[in-house]
Short mmCIF file of N, CA and C in Angstrom, two decimals:
data_model
loop_
_atom_site.label_atom_id
_atom_site.label_comp_id
_atom_site.label_asym_id
_atom_site.label_seq_id
_atom_site.Cartn_x
_atom_site.Cartn_y
_atom_site.Cartn_z
N UNK A 453 256.87 84.54 166.89
CA UNK A 453 256.37 85.90 166.86
C UNK A 453 257.47 86.87 166.46
N UNK A 454 258.66 86.67 167.05
CA UNK A 454 259.79 87.54 166.75
C UNK A 454 260.18 87.41 165.27
N UNK A 455 260.11 86.19 164.71
CA UNK A 455 260.46 85.97 163.31
C UNK A 455 259.46 86.70 162.40
N UNK A 456 258.20 86.66 162.76
CA UNK A 456 257.17 87.34 161.98
C UNK A 456 257.39 88.86 162.01
N UNK A 457 257.73 89.40 163.15
CA UNK A 457 258.00 90.82 163.28
C UNK A 457 259.20 91.23 162.43
N UNK A 458 260.25 90.44 162.46
CA UNK A 458 261.45 90.73 161.66
C UNK A 458 261.11 90.66 160.17
N UNK A 459 260.32 89.67 159.78
CA UNK A 459 259.94 89.54 158.37
C UNK A 459 259.12 90.75 157.92
N UNK A 460 258.20 91.21 158.76
CA UNK A 460 257.40 92.39 158.42
C UNK A 460 258.27 93.64 158.31
N UNK A 461 259.24 93.79 159.21
CA UNK A 461 260.14 94.94 159.14
C UNK A 461 260.98 94.91 157.87
N UNK A 462 261.47 93.72 157.51
CA UNK A 462 262.25 93.60 156.27
C UNK A 462 261.39 93.91 155.05
N UNK A 463 260.17 93.43 155.06
CA UNK A 463 259.26 93.70 153.95
C UNK A 463 258.97 95.20 153.85
N UNK A 464 258.70 95.84 154.97
CA UNK A 464 258.43 97.28 154.97
C UNK A 464 259.65 98.07 154.50
N UNK A 465 260.83 97.67 154.93
CA UNK A 465 262.06 98.33 154.49
C UNK A 465 262.26 98.16 153.00
N UNK A 466 261.99 96.97 152.50
CA UNK A 466 262.13 96.70 151.06
C UNK A 466 261.16 97.52 150.24
N UNK A 467 259.91 97.62 150.71
CA UNK A 467 258.92 98.41 149.99
C UNK A 467 259.25 99.89 150.02
N UNK A 468 259.79 100.35 151.13
CA UNK A 468 260.13 101.76 151.24
C UNK A 468 261.25 102.14 150.28
N UNK A 469 262.12 101.20 149.98
CA UNK A 469 263.24 101.51 149.09
C UNK A 469 262.89 101.34 147.62
N UNK A 470 261.70 100.80 147.31
CA UNK A 470 261.29 100.65 145.91
C UNK A 470 261.08 102.02 145.29
N UNK A 471 261.33 102.09 144.02
CA UNK A 471 261.16 103.34 143.29
C UNK A 471 259.85 103.30 142.53
N UNK A 472 258.88 104.07 142.99
CA UNK A 472 257.61 104.18 142.31
C UNK A 472 257.65 105.40 141.40
N UNK A 473 256.93 105.39 140.28
CA UNK A 473 256.94 106.55 139.40
C UNK A 473 256.42 107.79 140.12
N UNK A 474 257.07 108.89 139.89
CA UNK A 474 256.71 110.15 140.52
C UNK A 474 255.56 110.80 139.76
N UNK A 475 254.44 111.00 140.42
CA UNK A 475 253.28 111.63 139.79
C UNK A 475 253.20 113.12 140.11
N UNK A 476 254.11 113.61 140.92
CA UNK A 476 254.14 115.03 141.23
C UNK A 476 254.80 115.78 140.08
N UNK A 477 254.41 117.03 139.87
CA UNK A 477 255.04 117.81 138.82
C UNK A 477 256.52 118.01 139.10
N UNK A 478 257.36 118.00 138.06
CA UNK A 478 258.78 118.24 138.27
C UNK A 478 259.02 119.67 138.74
N UNK A 479 260.15 119.89 139.39
CA UNK A 479 260.45 121.19 139.98
C UNK A 479 260.76 122.26 138.94
N UNK A 480 261.13 121.87 137.73
CA UNK A 480 261.55 122.83 136.71
C UNK A 480 260.47 123.77 136.24
N UNK A 481 259.23 123.37 136.30
CA UNK A 481 258.14 124.23 135.86
C UNK A 481 257.89 124.13 134.37
N UNK A 482 257.17 125.08 133.87
CA UNK A 482 256.69 125.09 132.50
C UNK A 482 257.55 126.02 131.66
N UNK A 483 257.86 125.59 130.45
CA UNK A 483 258.58 126.51 129.57
C UNK A 483 257.59 127.58 129.10
N UNK A 484 258.07 128.81 128.87
CA UNK A 484 257.15 129.87 128.43
C UNK A 484 256.45 129.48 127.13
N UNK A 485 255.18 129.79 127.05
CA UNK A 485 254.38 129.45 125.88
C UNK A 485 254.23 130.70 125.02
N UNK A 486 254.67 130.59 123.79
CA UNK A 486 254.56 131.71 122.86
C UNK A 486 253.39 131.47 121.93
N UNK A 487 253.16 132.40 121.02
CA UNK A 487 252.08 132.29 120.05
C UNK A 487 252.24 131.07 119.16
N UNK A 488 251.25 130.87 118.31
CA UNK A 488 251.23 129.74 117.38
C UNK A 488 251.16 128.40 118.11
N UNK A 489 250.60 128.40 119.27
CA UNK A 489 250.48 127.18 120.07
C UNK A 489 248.99 126.86 120.22
N UNK A 490 248.66 125.57 120.13
CA UNK A 490 247.29 125.13 120.40
C UNK A 490 247.32 124.37 121.72
N UNK A 491 246.50 124.80 122.64
CA UNK A 491 246.43 124.17 123.96
C UNK A 491 245.04 123.57 124.12
N UNK A 492 245.00 122.29 124.44
CA UNK A 492 243.72 121.60 124.61
C UNK A 492 243.31 121.64 126.07
N UNK A 493 242.02 121.84 126.30
CA UNK A 493 241.48 121.93 127.65
C UNK A 493 240.43 120.83 127.84
N UNK A 494 240.64 120.01 128.85
CA UNK A 494 239.71 118.93 129.18
C UNK A 494 238.73 119.46 130.22
N UNK A 495 237.43 119.19 130.08
CA UNK A 495 236.47 119.64 131.10
C UNK A 495 236.88 119.17 132.50
N UNK A 496 236.61 120.01 133.48
CA UNK A 496 237.01 119.72 134.85
C UNK A 496 236.26 118.50 135.38
N UNK A 497 236.97 117.69 136.14
CA UNK A 497 236.34 116.56 136.82
C UNK A 497 235.71 117.08 138.11
N UNK A 498 234.48 116.67 138.34
CA UNK A 498 233.78 117.07 139.56
C UNK A 498 232.92 115.91 140.05
N UNK A 499 232.78 115.84 141.35
CA UNK A 499 231.89 114.86 141.95
C UNK A 499 231.11 115.58 143.04
N UNK A 500 229.80 115.48 142.96
CA UNK A 500 228.91 116.06 143.96
C UNK A 500 229.14 117.56 144.14
N UNK A 501 229.28 118.25 143.02
CA UNK A 501 229.40 119.71 143.01
C UNK A 501 228.12 120.23 142.36
N UNK A 502 227.46 121.21 142.97
CA UNK A 502 226.22 121.72 142.38
C UNK A 502 226.44 122.18 140.93
N UNK A 503 225.44 121.93 140.12
CA UNK A 503 225.52 122.25 138.69
C UNK A 503 225.87 123.72 138.47
N UNK A 504 225.28 124.60 139.24
CA UNK A 504 225.54 126.03 139.10
C UNK A 504 227.04 126.33 139.27
N UNK A 505 227.67 125.73 140.26
CA UNK A 505 229.09 125.96 140.51
C UNK A 505 229.93 125.37 139.39
N UNK A 506 229.63 124.13 139.03
CA UNK A 506 230.36 123.44 137.95
C UNK A 506 230.37 124.24 136.66
N UNK A 507 229.17 124.61 136.23
CA UNK A 507 229.03 125.29 134.94
C UNK A 507 229.59 126.70 134.96
N UNK A 508 229.31 127.44 136.01
CA UNK A 508 229.83 128.81 136.11
C UNK A 508 231.34 128.81 136.16
N UNK A 509 231.92 127.91 136.95
CA UNK A 509 233.37 127.85 137.07
C UNK A 509 234.03 127.54 135.73
N UNK A 510 233.57 126.52 135.04
CA UNK A 510 234.22 126.13 133.78
C UNK A 510 233.97 127.18 132.69
N UNK A 511 232.75 127.71 132.60
CA UNK A 511 232.46 128.73 131.59
C UNK A 511 233.32 129.98 131.81
N UNK A 512 233.44 130.40 133.04
CA UNK A 512 234.26 131.58 133.36
C UNK A 512 235.73 131.30 133.07
N UNK A 513 236.20 130.10 133.40
CA UNK A 513 237.58 129.73 133.13
C UNK A 513 237.85 129.78 131.62
N UNK A 514 236.94 129.24 130.82
CA UNK A 514 237.09 129.27 129.37
C UNK A 514 237.10 130.71 128.85
N UNK A 515 236.24 131.56 129.40
CA UNK A 515 236.24 132.98 129.01
C UNK A 515 237.60 133.62 129.29
N UNK A 516 238.16 133.33 130.45
CA UNK A 516 239.47 133.88 130.80
C UNK A 516 240.55 133.33 129.87
N UNK A 517 240.46 132.05 129.53
CA UNK A 517 241.43 131.47 128.59
C UNK A 517 241.36 132.16 127.24
N UNK A 518 240.16 132.46 126.79
CA UNK A 518 240.01 133.16 125.51
C UNK A 518 240.65 134.54 125.56
N UNK A 519 240.55 135.22 126.69
CA UNK A 519 241.21 136.52 126.84
C UNK A 519 242.73 136.35 126.79
N UNK A 520 243.23 135.32 127.46
CA UNK A 520 244.67 135.03 127.43
C UNK A 520 245.09 134.70 126.00
N UNK A 521 244.28 133.89 125.32
CA UNK A 521 244.60 133.49 123.96
C UNK A 521 244.71 134.67 123.02
N UNK A 522 243.83 135.64 123.16
CA UNK A 522 243.90 136.84 122.32
C UNK A 522 245.19 137.61 122.58
N UNK A 523 245.55 137.73 123.85
CA UNK A 523 246.75 138.49 124.20
C UNK A 523 248.03 137.77 123.79
N UNK A 524 248.07 136.46 123.97
CA UNK A 524 249.30 135.69 123.71
C UNK A 524 249.31 135.03 122.34
N UNK A 525 248.26 135.21 121.54
CA UNK A 525 248.14 134.56 120.22
C UNK A 525 248.23 133.04 120.36
N UNK A 526 247.54 132.54 121.36
CA UNK A 526 247.48 131.10 121.63
C UNK A 526 246.03 130.66 121.43
N UNK A 527 245.85 129.49 120.85
CA UNK A 527 244.50 128.97 120.63
C UNK A 527 244.19 127.91 121.69
N UNK A 528 243.06 128.07 122.37
CA UNK A 528 242.59 127.09 123.33
C UNK A 528 241.43 126.33 122.71
N UNK A 529 241.52 125.01 122.69
CA UNK A 529 240.45 124.17 122.18
C UNK A 529 239.88 123.36 123.33
N UNK A 530 238.58 123.43 123.51
CA UNK A 530 237.90 122.72 124.59
C UNK A 530 237.50 121.34 124.08
N UNK A 531 237.95 120.31 124.77
CA UNK A 531 237.61 118.94 124.40
C UNK A 531 236.35 118.52 125.13
N UNK A 532 235.72 117.49 124.64
CA UNK A 532 234.49 116.99 125.25
C UNK A 532 234.73 115.72 126.05
N UNK A 533 235.98 115.24 126.07
CA UNK A 533 236.28 113.97 126.74
C UNK A 533 237.26 114.18 127.89
N UNK A 534 237.38 113.16 128.72
CA UNK A 534 238.31 113.20 129.83
C UNK A 534 239.74 112.94 129.38
N UNK A 535 240.68 113.13 130.31
CA UNK A 535 242.11 113.01 130.01
C UNK A 535 242.47 111.65 129.43
N UNK A 536 241.96 110.58 130.01
CA UNK A 536 242.31 109.23 129.56
C UNK A 536 241.80 108.95 128.15
N UNK A 537 240.75 109.66 127.73
CA UNK A 537 240.16 109.41 126.42
C UNK A 537 240.76 110.29 125.32
N UNK A 538 241.64 111.21 125.69
CA UNK A 538 242.25 112.10 124.70
C UNK A 538 243.23 111.29 123.85
N UNK A 539 243.16 111.50 122.56
CA UNK A 539 244.00 110.74 121.63
C UNK A 539 245.48 110.95 121.95
N UNK A 540 246.26 109.89 121.73
CA UNK A 540 247.70 109.96 121.98
C UNK A 540 248.37 111.06 121.17
N UNK A 541 247.89 111.30 119.95
CA UNK A 541 248.50 112.34 119.12
C UNK A 541 248.31 113.72 119.73
N UNK A 542 247.17 113.95 120.36
CA UNK A 542 246.94 115.24 121.03
C UNK A 542 247.90 115.37 122.19
N UNK A 543 248.01 114.34 123.01
CA UNK A 543 248.90 114.39 124.17
C UNK A 543 250.36 114.49 123.76
N UNK A 544 250.70 113.88 122.66
CA UNK A 544 252.10 113.87 122.21
C UNK A 544 252.51 115.23 121.63
N UNK A 545 251.59 115.91 120.94
CA UNK A 545 251.95 117.09 120.16
C UNK A 545 251.51 118.43 120.75
N UNK A 546 250.69 118.42 121.79
CA UNK A 546 250.11 119.68 122.27
C UNK A 546 250.13 119.76 123.79
N UNK A 547 250.06 120.99 124.27
CA UNK A 547 249.83 121.22 125.69
C UNK A 547 248.42 120.76 126.01
N UNK A 548 248.23 120.32 127.25
CA UNK A 548 246.93 119.85 127.69
C UNK A 548 246.68 120.38 129.10
N UNK A 549 245.49 120.91 129.32
CA UNK A 549 245.11 121.43 130.64
C UNK A 549 243.96 120.59 131.17
N UNK A 550 244.11 120.10 132.38
CA UNK A 550 243.02 119.40 133.06
C UNK A 550 242.76 120.11 134.38
N UNK A 551 241.57 119.96 134.88
CA UNK A 551 241.24 120.56 136.16
C UNK A 551 240.27 119.68 136.92
N UNK A 552 240.17 119.95 138.19
CA UNK A 552 239.23 119.18 139.00
C UNK A 552 238.81 119.99 140.22
N UNK A 553 237.61 119.73 140.64
CA UNK A 553 237.15 120.19 141.94
C UNK A 553 237.08 118.92 142.78
N UNK A 554 238.04 118.79 143.69
CA UNK A 554 238.14 117.52 144.41
C UNK A 554 237.58 117.59 145.82
N UNK A 555 237.02 118.72 146.18
CA UNK A 555 236.35 118.83 147.47
C UNK A 555 235.37 120.00 147.39
N UNK A 556 234.14 119.73 147.75
CA UNK A 556 233.13 120.79 147.79
C UNK A 556 232.18 120.46 148.94
N UNK A 557 232.08 121.40 149.89
CA UNK A 557 231.23 121.17 151.06
C UNK A 557 230.43 122.43 151.34
N UNK A 558 229.13 122.27 151.49
CA UNK A 558 228.25 123.35 151.95
C UNK A 558 227.74 122.95 153.32
N UNK A 559 228.01 123.79 154.31
CA UNK A 559 227.57 123.53 155.67
C UNK A 559 226.66 124.67 156.08
N UNK A 560 225.36 124.43 155.98
CA UNK A 560 224.40 125.50 156.23
C UNK A 560 223.57 125.26 157.47
N UNK A 561 223.21 126.35 158.08
CA UNK A 561 222.33 126.31 159.24
C UNK A 561 221.15 127.24 159.01
N UNK A 562 220.49 127.61 160.08
CA UNK A 562 219.31 128.47 159.94
C UNK A 562 219.67 129.89 159.53
N UNK A 563 220.83 130.36 159.92
CA UNK A 563 221.16 131.77 159.72
C UNK A 563 222.40 132.03 158.88
N UNK A 564 223.22 131.00 158.66
CA UNK A 564 224.46 131.21 157.91
C UNK A 564 224.87 129.92 157.20
N UNK A 565 225.77 130.09 156.26
CA UNK A 565 226.29 128.95 155.50
C UNK A 565 227.79 129.14 155.29
N UNK A 566 228.50 128.04 155.33
CA UNK A 566 229.94 128.01 155.06
C UNK A 566 230.13 127.11 153.84
N UNK A 567 230.82 127.61 152.81
CA UNK A 567 231.10 126.81 151.62
C UNK A 567 232.62 126.69 151.50
N UNK A 568 233.09 125.46 151.32
CA UNK A 568 234.52 125.20 151.13
C UNK A 568 234.72 124.46 149.81
N UNK A 569 235.72 124.89 149.07
CA UNK A 569 236.01 124.26 147.78
C UNK A 569 237.52 124.12 147.64
N UNK A 570 237.93 123.03 147.03
CA UNK A 570 239.34 122.82 146.69
C UNK A 570 239.39 122.46 145.21
N UNK A 571 240.20 123.18 144.48
CA UNK A 571 240.30 122.95 143.05
C UNK A 571 241.76 122.77 142.67
N UNK A 572 241.96 122.17 141.51
CA UNK A 572 243.31 121.89 141.03
C UNK A 572 243.35 122.05 139.52
N UNK A 573 244.45 122.59 139.04
CA UNK A 573 244.68 122.74 137.60
C UNK A 573 246.01 122.07 137.28
N UNK A 574 246.02 121.22 136.26
CA UNK A 574 247.23 120.53 135.81
C UNK A 574 247.55 120.96 134.39
N UNK A 575 248.82 121.24 134.13
CA UNK A 575 249.26 121.60 132.79
C UNK A 575 250.29 120.57 132.35
N UNK A 576 249.97 119.89 131.24
CA UNK A 576 250.86 118.87 130.68
C UNK A 576 251.54 119.44 129.44
N UNK A 577 252.85 119.31 129.39
CA UNK A 577 253.58 119.70 128.19
C UNK A 577 253.46 118.59 127.16
N UNK A 578 253.69 118.91 125.88
CA UNK A 578 253.58 117.88 124.84
C UNK A 578 254.42 116.64 125.16
N UNK A 579 253.79 115.48 125.03
CA UNK A 579 254.47 114.21 125.24
C UNK A 579 254.60 113.76 126.68
N UNK A 580 254.12 114.53 127.62
CA UNK A 580 254.28 114.19 129.04
C UNK A 580 253.02 113.56 129.61
N UNK A 581 253.21 112.52 130.40
CA UNK A 581 252.10 111.88 131.11
C UNK A 581 251.98 112.43 132.53
N UNK A 582 252.94 113.24 132.93
CA UNK A 582 252.97 113.84 134.26
C UNK A 582 252.85 115.35 134.09
N UNK A 583 252.01 116.01 134.88
CA UNK A 583 251.86 117.46 134.70
C UNK A 583 253.17 118.20 134.96
N UNK A 584 253.44 119.19 134.12
CA UNK A 584 254.62 120.03 134.32
C UNK A 584 254.38 121.02 135.45
N UNK A 585 253.14 121.44 135.59
CA UNK A 585 252.76 122.34 136.67
C UNK A 585 251.41 121.93 137.22
N UNK A 586 251.24 122.19 138.50
CA UNK A 586 249.98 121.89 139.16
C UNK A 586 249.68 123.02 140.13
N UNK A 587 248.47 123.55 140.04
CA UNK A 587 248.04 124.61 140.94
C UNK A 587 246.87 124.11 141.76
N UNK A 588 246.94 124.30 143.07
CA UNK A 588 245.80 124.02 143.94
C UNK A 588 245.26 125.36 144.43
N UNK A 589 243.96 125.44 144.52
CA UNK A 589 243.35 126.67 145.02
C UNK A 589 242.18 126.32 145.94
N UNK A 590 242.42 126.40 147.25
CA UNK A 590 241.32 126.21 148.19
C UNK A 590 240.66 127.56 148.47
N UNK A 591 239.39 127.53 148.72
CA UNK A 591 238.66 128.78 149.01
C UNK A 591 237.52 128.46 149.97
N UNK A 592 237.30 129.38 150.89
CA UNK A 592 236.19 129.22 151.83
C UNK A 592 235.39 130.52 151.88
N UNK A 593 234.09 130.37 151.90
CA UNK A 593 233.18 131.51 151.97
C UNK A 593 232.20 131.27 153.12
N UNK A 594 232.05 132.28 153.94
CA UNK A 594 231.06 132.22 155.02
C UNK A 594 230.14 133.42 154.84
N UNK A 595 228.85 133.19 154.92
CA UNK A 595 227.91 134.31 154.78
C UNK A 595 226.68 134.08 155.63
N UNK A 596 226.06 135.19 155.99
CA UNK A 596 224.81 135.15 156.74
C UNK A 596 223.66 135.33 155.76
N UNK A 597 222.62 134.58 155.97
CA UNK A 597 221.49 134.57 155.05
C UNK A 597 220.77 135.92 154.96
N UNK A 598 220.92 136.77 155.97
CA UNK A 598 220.31 138.10 155.92
C UNK A 598 220.96 139.00 154.87
N UNK A 599 222.21 138.70 154.52
CA UNK A 599 222.97 139.59 153.64
C UNK A 599 223.26 139.01 152.26
N UNK A 600 223.06 137.73 152.09
CA UNK A 600 223.34 137.11 150.79
C UNK A 600 222.56 135.81 150.69
N UNK A 601 222.57 135.23 149.50
CA UNK A 601 221.87 133.96 149.31
C UNK A 601 222.86 132.89 148.85
N UNK A 602 222.44 131.66 148.96
CA UNK A 602 223.27 130.55 148.52
C UNK A 602 223.57 130.65 147.03
N UNK A 603 222.59 131.01 146.23
CA UNK A 603 222.78 131.15 144.78
C UNK A 603 223.84 132.21 144.48
N UNK A 604 223.76 133.36 145.14
CA UNK A 604 224.73 134.44 144.92
C UNK A 604 226.14 134.00 145.32
N UNK A 605 226.26 133.36 146.47
CA UNK A 605 227.58 132.97 146.96
C UNK A 605 228.19 131.85 146.13
N UNK A 606 227.38 130.93 145.65
CA UNK A 606 227.90 129.89 144.75
C UNK A 606 228.48 130.53 143.49
N UNK A 607 227.74 131.49 142.95
CA UNK A 607 228.17 132.18 141.73
C UNK A 607 229.48 132.93 141.96
N UNK A 608 229.56 133.68 143.05
CA UNK A 608 230.78 134.43 143.37
C UNK A 608 231.96 133.50 143.60
N UNK A 609 231.72 132.41 144.29
CA UNK A 609 232.78 131.44 144.57
C UNK A 609 233.31 130.82 143.28
N UNK A 610 232.41 130.39 142.41
CA UNK A 610 232.82 129.78 141.14
C UNK A 610 233.63 130.76 140.30
N UNK A 611 233.20 132.00 140.25
CA UNK A 611 233.93 133.01 139.47
C UNK A 611 235.30 133.28 140.07
N UNK A 612 235.39 133.33 141.39
CA UNK A 612 236.67 133.57 142.05
C UNK A 612 237.66 132.44 141.74
N UNK A 613 237.20 131.21 141.84
CA UNK A 613 238.07 130.06 141.57
C UNK A 613 238.53 130.08 140.12
N UNK A 614 237.61 130.32 139.19
CA UNK A 614 237.96 130.36 137.77
C UNK A 614 238.97 131.46 137.48
N UNK A 615 238.75 132.64 138.03
CA UNK A 615 239.66 133.76 137.82
C UNK A 615 241.04 133.46 138.38
N UNK A 616 241.09 132.86 139.56
CA UNK A 616 242.37 132.55 140.19
C UNK A 616 243.14 131.51 139.38
N UNK A 617 242.47 130.44 138.97
CA UNK A 617 243.16 129.40 138.19
C UNK A 617 243.66 129.96 136.86
N UNK A 618 242.86 130.79 136.21
CA UNK A 618 243.28 131.39 134.94
C UNK A 618 244.46 132.34 135.16
N UNK A 619 244.45 133.09 136.26
CA UNK A 619 245.57 133.99 136.55
C UNK A 619 246.85 133.21 136.81
N UNK A 620 246.74 132.09 137.53
CA UNK A 620 247.93 131.27 137.76
C UNK A 620 248.45 130.67 136.46
N UNK A 621 247.54 130.26 135.59
CA UNK A 621 247.94 129.74 134.29
C UNK A 621 248.64 130.83 133.48
N UNK A 622 248.08 132.02 133.47
CA UNK A 622 248.69 133.13 132.73
C UNK A 622 250.10 133.41 133.25
N UNK A 623 250.26 133.43 134.57
CA UNK A 623 251.59 133.66 135.16
C UNK A 623 252.58 132.59 134.73
N UNK A 624 252.13 131.34 134.70
CA UNK A 624 253.01 130.25 134.28
C UNK A 624 253.38 130.37 132.81
N UNK A 625 252.43 130.81 132.00
CA UNK A 625 252.69 130.94 130.56
C UNK A 625 253.65 132.08 130.24
N UNK A 626 253.65 133.10 131.07
CA UNK A 626 254.47 134.27 130.77
C UNK A 626 255.77 134.31 131.56
N UNK A 627 255.97 133.38 132.48
CA UNK A 627 257.21 133.35 133.28
C UNK A 627 258.39 133.06 132.37
N UNK A 628 259.49 133.69 132.68
CA UNK A 628 260.69 133.48 131.85
C UNK A 628 261.80 132.90 132.66
#
């Protein structure tokens, strides 16, 4: 028994010292993005998120990107495929933005509802398989049914998340 315990401890120590590739964004951040740049945007990954929230969030995010593009003379191209399906030449030569809603919960009762959402935006610099920057944005909304509806609150929540992610992206693009 003692030999087995020692072997397990040695194995755990050996695994802990192994170097696994770092999937977290590097601390350096993103280099400022100037005009004449094409940035590709991959549709957000979502699972079990109401269609209204999914579509409103991504459409609003794209609208905000277009506003940023006009101001910064940057072109945003929306792709129809996921990150893994994007051609190597696109990943090698251009910035790439991916996003996800990785948690969405509606907890409703007879008189009120609580909605919680967690979203993430990743920005990949040309040639990188690891995001240069990553933004997380959690948001919670609580409302009483006498004063608002689920449809209204979903819409407001999706717009808030889209606006926040776009604002964080803009800040990263203009940081010096």
